[in-house]
Amino acid sequence: MQRASRLKRELSLLTTEPPPGITCWQNENQLDDLRAQILGGADTPYEKGIFNLEIVVPERYPFEPPKIRFLTPIYHPNIDSAGRICLDVLKLPPKGAWRPSLNISTLLTSIQLLMAEPNPDDPLMADISSEYKYNKQLFLLNAREWTEKYASQQK
């Protein structure tokens, strides 16, 4: 019951006061199956891209973090081809930094920040990470191409 009321509160806040560039909603009226969209930030290779994410809220939420993954392919050192995201706040301690005081809005904002500032020292995609570190121009080119191909409006 506590989980449901907390989720309803979070969703209502996400609807009325969404973080800039982020939207989130229930998928087919399932309270534990959410969808989100993150707009690629200005001055990043993801600019003008719209990235869809899936959020699965576990039974033990907020004591366990939601499982969030990208549905839109993205060229990024911390996001793999299955859309899984390497980010400390998405994992439980001791390896992660998830706390029950965090919420879905905070997580989506953290993911948006990770998109703007990849962490090449904790990669899921080693090849993209080394490209980011040692050939930034090529990384930016590839990331822009992927954004255009998978995340742009002109279908």
mmCIF file of C-alpha atoms in Angstrom:
data_model
loop_
_atom_site.group_PDB
_atom_site.id
_atom_site.type_symbol
_atom_site.label_atom_id
_atom_site.label_comp_id
_atom_site.label_asym_id
_atom_site.label_seq_id
_atom_site.Cartn_x
_atom_site.Cartn_y
_atom_site.Cartn_z
ATOM 1 C CA MET A 1 0.000 0.000 0.000
ATOM 2 C CA GLN A 2 2.822 2.355 0.965
ATOM 3 C CA ARG A 3 4.548 1.615 -2.349
ATOM 4 C CA ALA A 4 1.411 2.388 -4.354
ATOM 5 C CA SER A 5 0.735 5.697 -2.629
ATOM 6 C CA ARG A 6 4.361 6.744 -2.941
ATOM 7 C CA LEU A 7 4.360 5.872 -6.646
ATOM 8 C CA LYS A 8 1.130 7.776 -7.223
ATOM 9 C CA ARG A 9 2.624 10.802 -5.444
ATOM 10 C CA GLU A 10 5.840 10.587 -7.489
ATOM 11 C CA LEU A 11 3.952 10.219 -10.768
ATOM 12 C CA SER A 12 1.711 13.139 -9.960
ATOM 13 C CA LEU A 13 4.760 15.301 -9.211
ATOM 14 C CA LEU A 14 6.422 14.126 -12.419
ATOM 15 C CA THR A 15 3.283 15.175 -14.285
ATOM 16 C CA THR A 16 2.808 18.561 -12.631
ATOM 17 C CA GLU A 17 6.460 19.547 -12.086
ATOM 18 C CA PRO A 18 8.628 17.419 -14.362
ATOM 19 C CA PRO A 19 12.388 18.025 -14.366
ATOM 20 C CA PRO A 20 13.407 19.978 -17.509
ATOM 21 C CA GLY A 21 13.563 17.698 -20.551
ATOM 22 C CA ILE A 22 12.006 14.704 -18.779
ATOM 23 C CA THR A 23 8.527 13.184 -18.960
ATOM 24 C CA CYS A 24 7.281 10.053 -17.223
ATOM 25 C CA TRP A 25 3.980 8.189 -17.283
ATOM 26 C CA GLN A 26 2.339 4.858 -16.499
ATOM 27 C CA ASN A 27 2.405 2.238 -19.204
ATOM 28 C CA GLU A 28 -1.122 0.898 -19.777
ATOM 29 C CA ASN A 29 -2.258 1.821 -16.255
ATOM 30 C CA GLN A 30 0.301 -0.470 -14.630
ATOM 31 C CA LEU A 31 1.623 1.295 -11.549
ATOM 32 C CA ASP A 32 4.892 -0.632 -11.579
ATOM 33 C CA ASP A 33 5.518 -0.348 -15.323
ATOM 34 C CA LEU A 34 6.436 3.174 -16.327
ATOM 35 C CA ARG A 35 7.786 4.852 -19.414
ATOM 36 C CA ALA A 36 9.898 7.970 -19.571
ATOM 37 C CA GLN A 37 11.347 10.232 -22.201
ATOM 38 C CA ILE A 38 14.542 12.189 -21.832
ATOM 39 C CA LEU A 39 15.416 14.907 -24.293
ATOM 40 C CA GLY A 40 19.054 14.984 -25.293
ATOM 41 C CA GLY A 41 20.690 17.997 -23.702
ATOM 42 C CA ALA A 42 21.799 21.066 -25.637
ATOM 43 C CA ASP A 43 25.491 21.027 -26.586
ATOM 44 C CA THR A 44 25.674 17.232 -26.238
ATOM 45 C CA PRO A 45 25.827 14.744 -29.120
ATOM 46 C CA TYR A 46 22.300 13.702 -28.072
ATOM 47 C CA GLU A 47 20.837 17.162 -28.693
ATOM 48 C CA LYS A 48 17.367 17.093 -30.332
ATOM 49 C CA GLY A 49 17.110 13.361 -29.623
ATOM 50 C CA ILE A 50 14.171 11.909 -27.728
ATOM 51 C CA PHE A 51 15.152 8.832 -25.753
ATOM 52 C CA ASN A 52 12.533 6.423 -24.467
ATOM 53 C CA LEU A 53 13.127 4.517 -21.255
ATOM 54 C CA GLU A 54 11.384 1.690 -19.474
ATOM 55 C CA ILE A 55 11.074 1.792 -15.698
ATOM 56 C CA VAL A 56 10.102 -1.358 -13.815
ATOM 57 C CA VAL A 57 9.347 -0.677 -10.180
ATOM 58 C CA PRO A 58 10.166 -3.661 -7.927
ATOM 59 C CA GLU A 59 7.874 -4.979 -5.172
ATOM 60 C CA ARG A 60 10.304 -3.721 -2.536
ATOM 61 C CA TYR A 61 10.430 -0.129 -3.836
ATOM 62 C CA PRO A 62 11.573 2.272 -2.341
ATOM 63 C CA PHE A 63 13.932 -0.117 -0.517
ATOM 64 C CA GLU A 64 15.121 -1.403 -3.870
ATOM 65 C CA PRO A 65 15.832 0.812 -6.882
ATOM 66 C CA PRO A 66 13.649 0.660 -10.004
ATOM 67 C CA LYS A 67 15.116 -1.111 -13.021
ATOM 68 C CA ILE A 68 15.548 1.480 -15.723
ATOM 69 C CA ARG A 69 16.723 0.835 -19.246
ATOM 70 C CA PHE A 70 16.855 2.701 -22.526
ATOM 71 C CA LEU A 71 14.423 1.490 -25.179
ATOM 72 C CA THR A 72 15.965 3.884 -27.712
ATOM 73 C CA PRO A 73 19.462 2.798 -28.829
ATOM 74 C CA ILE A 74 22.085 5.250 -27.610
ATOM 75 C CA TYR A 75 25.819 5.419 -28.284
ATOM 76 C CA HIS A 76 27.238 5.869 -24.799
ATOM 77 C CA PRO A 77 30.059 4.299 -22.727
ATOM 78 C CA ASN A 78 27.777 3.668 -19.714
ATOM 79 C CA ILE A 79 24.756 2.263 -21.584
ATOM 80 C CA ASP A 80 24.935 -1.115 -23.319
ATOM 81 C CA SER A 81 23.184 -2.404 -26.439
ATOM 82 C CA ALA A 82 20.346 -3.829 -24.298
ATOM 83 C CA GLY A 83 19.768 -0.355 -22.853
ATOM 84 C CA ARG A 84 21.132 -1.221 -19.410
ATOM 85 C CA ILE A 85 22.622 1.725 -17.568
ATOM 86 C CA CYS A 86 25.743 1.680 -15.418
ATOM 87 C CA LEU A 87 24.989 4.256 -12.745
ATOM 88 C CA ASP A 88 25.632 3.951 -9.003
ATOM 89 C CA VAL A 89 22.205 5.255 -7.907
ATOM 90 C CA LEU A 90 20.530 2.392 -9.826
ATOM 91 C CA LYS A 91 22.257 -0.207 -7.639
ATOM 92 C CA LEU A 92 21.873 -1.178 -3.998
ATOM 93 C CA PRO A 93 24.786 -0.647 -1.599
ATOM 94 C CA PRO A 94 27.553 -1.702 -1.024
ATOM 95 C CA LYS A 95 28.340 -1.375 -4.765
ATOM 96 C CA GLY A 96 25.641 1.178 -5.463
ATOM 97 C CA ALA A 97 24.344 4.398 -3.993
ATOM 98 C CA TRP A 98 20.579 3.762 -3.996
ATOM 99 C CA ARG A 99 18.736 5.138 -0.970
ATOM 100 C CA PRO A 100 14.985 5.020 -0.264
ATOM 101 C CA SER A 101 15.045 8.820 -0.074
ATOM 102 C CA LEU A 102 15.784 8.947 -3.801
ATOM 103 C CA ASN A 103 12.894 8.896 -6.257
ATOM 104 C CA ILE A 104 12.193 8.274 -9.921
ATOM 105 C CA SER A 105 12.525 11.963 -10.748
ATOM 106 C CA THR A 106 16.007 12.032 -9.161
ATOM 107 C CA LEU A 107 17.014 8.892 -11.068
ATOM 108 C CA LEU A 108 15.861 10.272 -14.412
ATOM 109 C CA THR A 109 17.702 13.518 -13.720
ATOM 110 C CA SER A 110 20.854 11.498 -12.874
ATOM 111 C CA ILE A 111 20.515 9.571 -16.139
ATOM 112 C CA GLN A 112 20.083 12.839 -18.039
ATOM 113 C CA LEU A 113 23.260 14.113 -16.378
ATOM 114 C CA LEU A 114 25.111 10.894 -17.254
ATOM 115 C CA MET A 115 24.100 11.389 -20.892
ATOM 116 C CA ALA A 116 25.662 14.857 -20.829
ATOM 117 C CA GLU A 117 28.735 13.722 -18.893
ATOM 118 C CA PRO A 118 29.657 10.082 -19.486
ATOM 119 C CA ASN A 119 31.838 8.294 -16.956
ATOM 120 C CA PRO A 120 34.430 6.495 -19.105
ATOM 121 C CA ASP A 121 36.113 5.036 -16.003
ATOM 122 C CA ASP A 122 33.115 2.841 -15.175
ATOM 123 C CA PRO A 123 32.050 1.694 -18.642
ATOM 124 C CA LEU A 124 29.595 -0.947 -19.784
ATOM 125 C CA MET A 125 30.891 -0.546 -23.318
ATOM 126 C CA ALA A 126 34.700 -0.692 -23.213
ATOM 127 C CA ASP A 127 35.181 0.152 -26.895
ATOM 128 C CA ILE A 128 32.957 3.244 -26.730
ATOM 129 C CA SER A 129 34.665 4.244 -23.499
ATOM 130 C CA SER A 130 38.150 4.164 -24.977
ATOM 131 C CA GLU A 131 36.870 6.028 -28.030
ATOM 132 C CA TYR A 132 35.428 8.656 -25.660
ATOM 133 C CA LYS A 133 38.772 8.911 -23.840
ATOM 134 C CA TYR A 134 41.199 8.785 -26.760
ATOM 135 C CA ASN A 135 39.266 9.909 -29.829
ATOM 136 C CA LYS A 136 36.554 12.253 -28.598
ATOM 137 C CA GLN A 137 35.804 13.620 -32.090
ATOM 138 C CA LEU A 138 34.982 10.140 -33.384
ATOM 139 C CA PHE A 139 32.885 9.431 -30.282
ATOM 140 C CA LEU A 140 30.905 12.658 -30.794
ATOM 141 C CA LEU A 141 30.406 11.862 -34.469
ATOM 142 C CA ASN A 142 29.146 8.335 -33.728
ATOM 143 C CA ALA A 143 26.902 9.495 -30.885
ATOM 144 C CA ARG A 144 25.368 12.189 -33.131
ATOM 145 C CA GLU A 145 24.818 9.651 -35.925
ATOM 146 C CA TRP A 146 23.060 7.242 -33.557
ATOM 147 C CA THR A 147 20.936 10.046 -32.144
ATOM 148 C CA GLU A 148 19.880 11.048 -35.642
ATOM 149 C CA LYS A 149 19.229 7.456 -36.660
ATOM 150 C CA TYR A 150 17.362 6.229 -33.556
ATOM 151 C CA ALA A 151 16.187 9.200 -31.505
ATOM 152 C CA SER A 152 15.114 11.895 -33.919
ATOM 153 C CA GLN A 153 11.549 12.916 -34.753
ATOM 154 C CA GLN A 154 11.801 12.712 -38.518
ATOM 155 C CA LYS A 155 10.842 9.104 -39.104
#
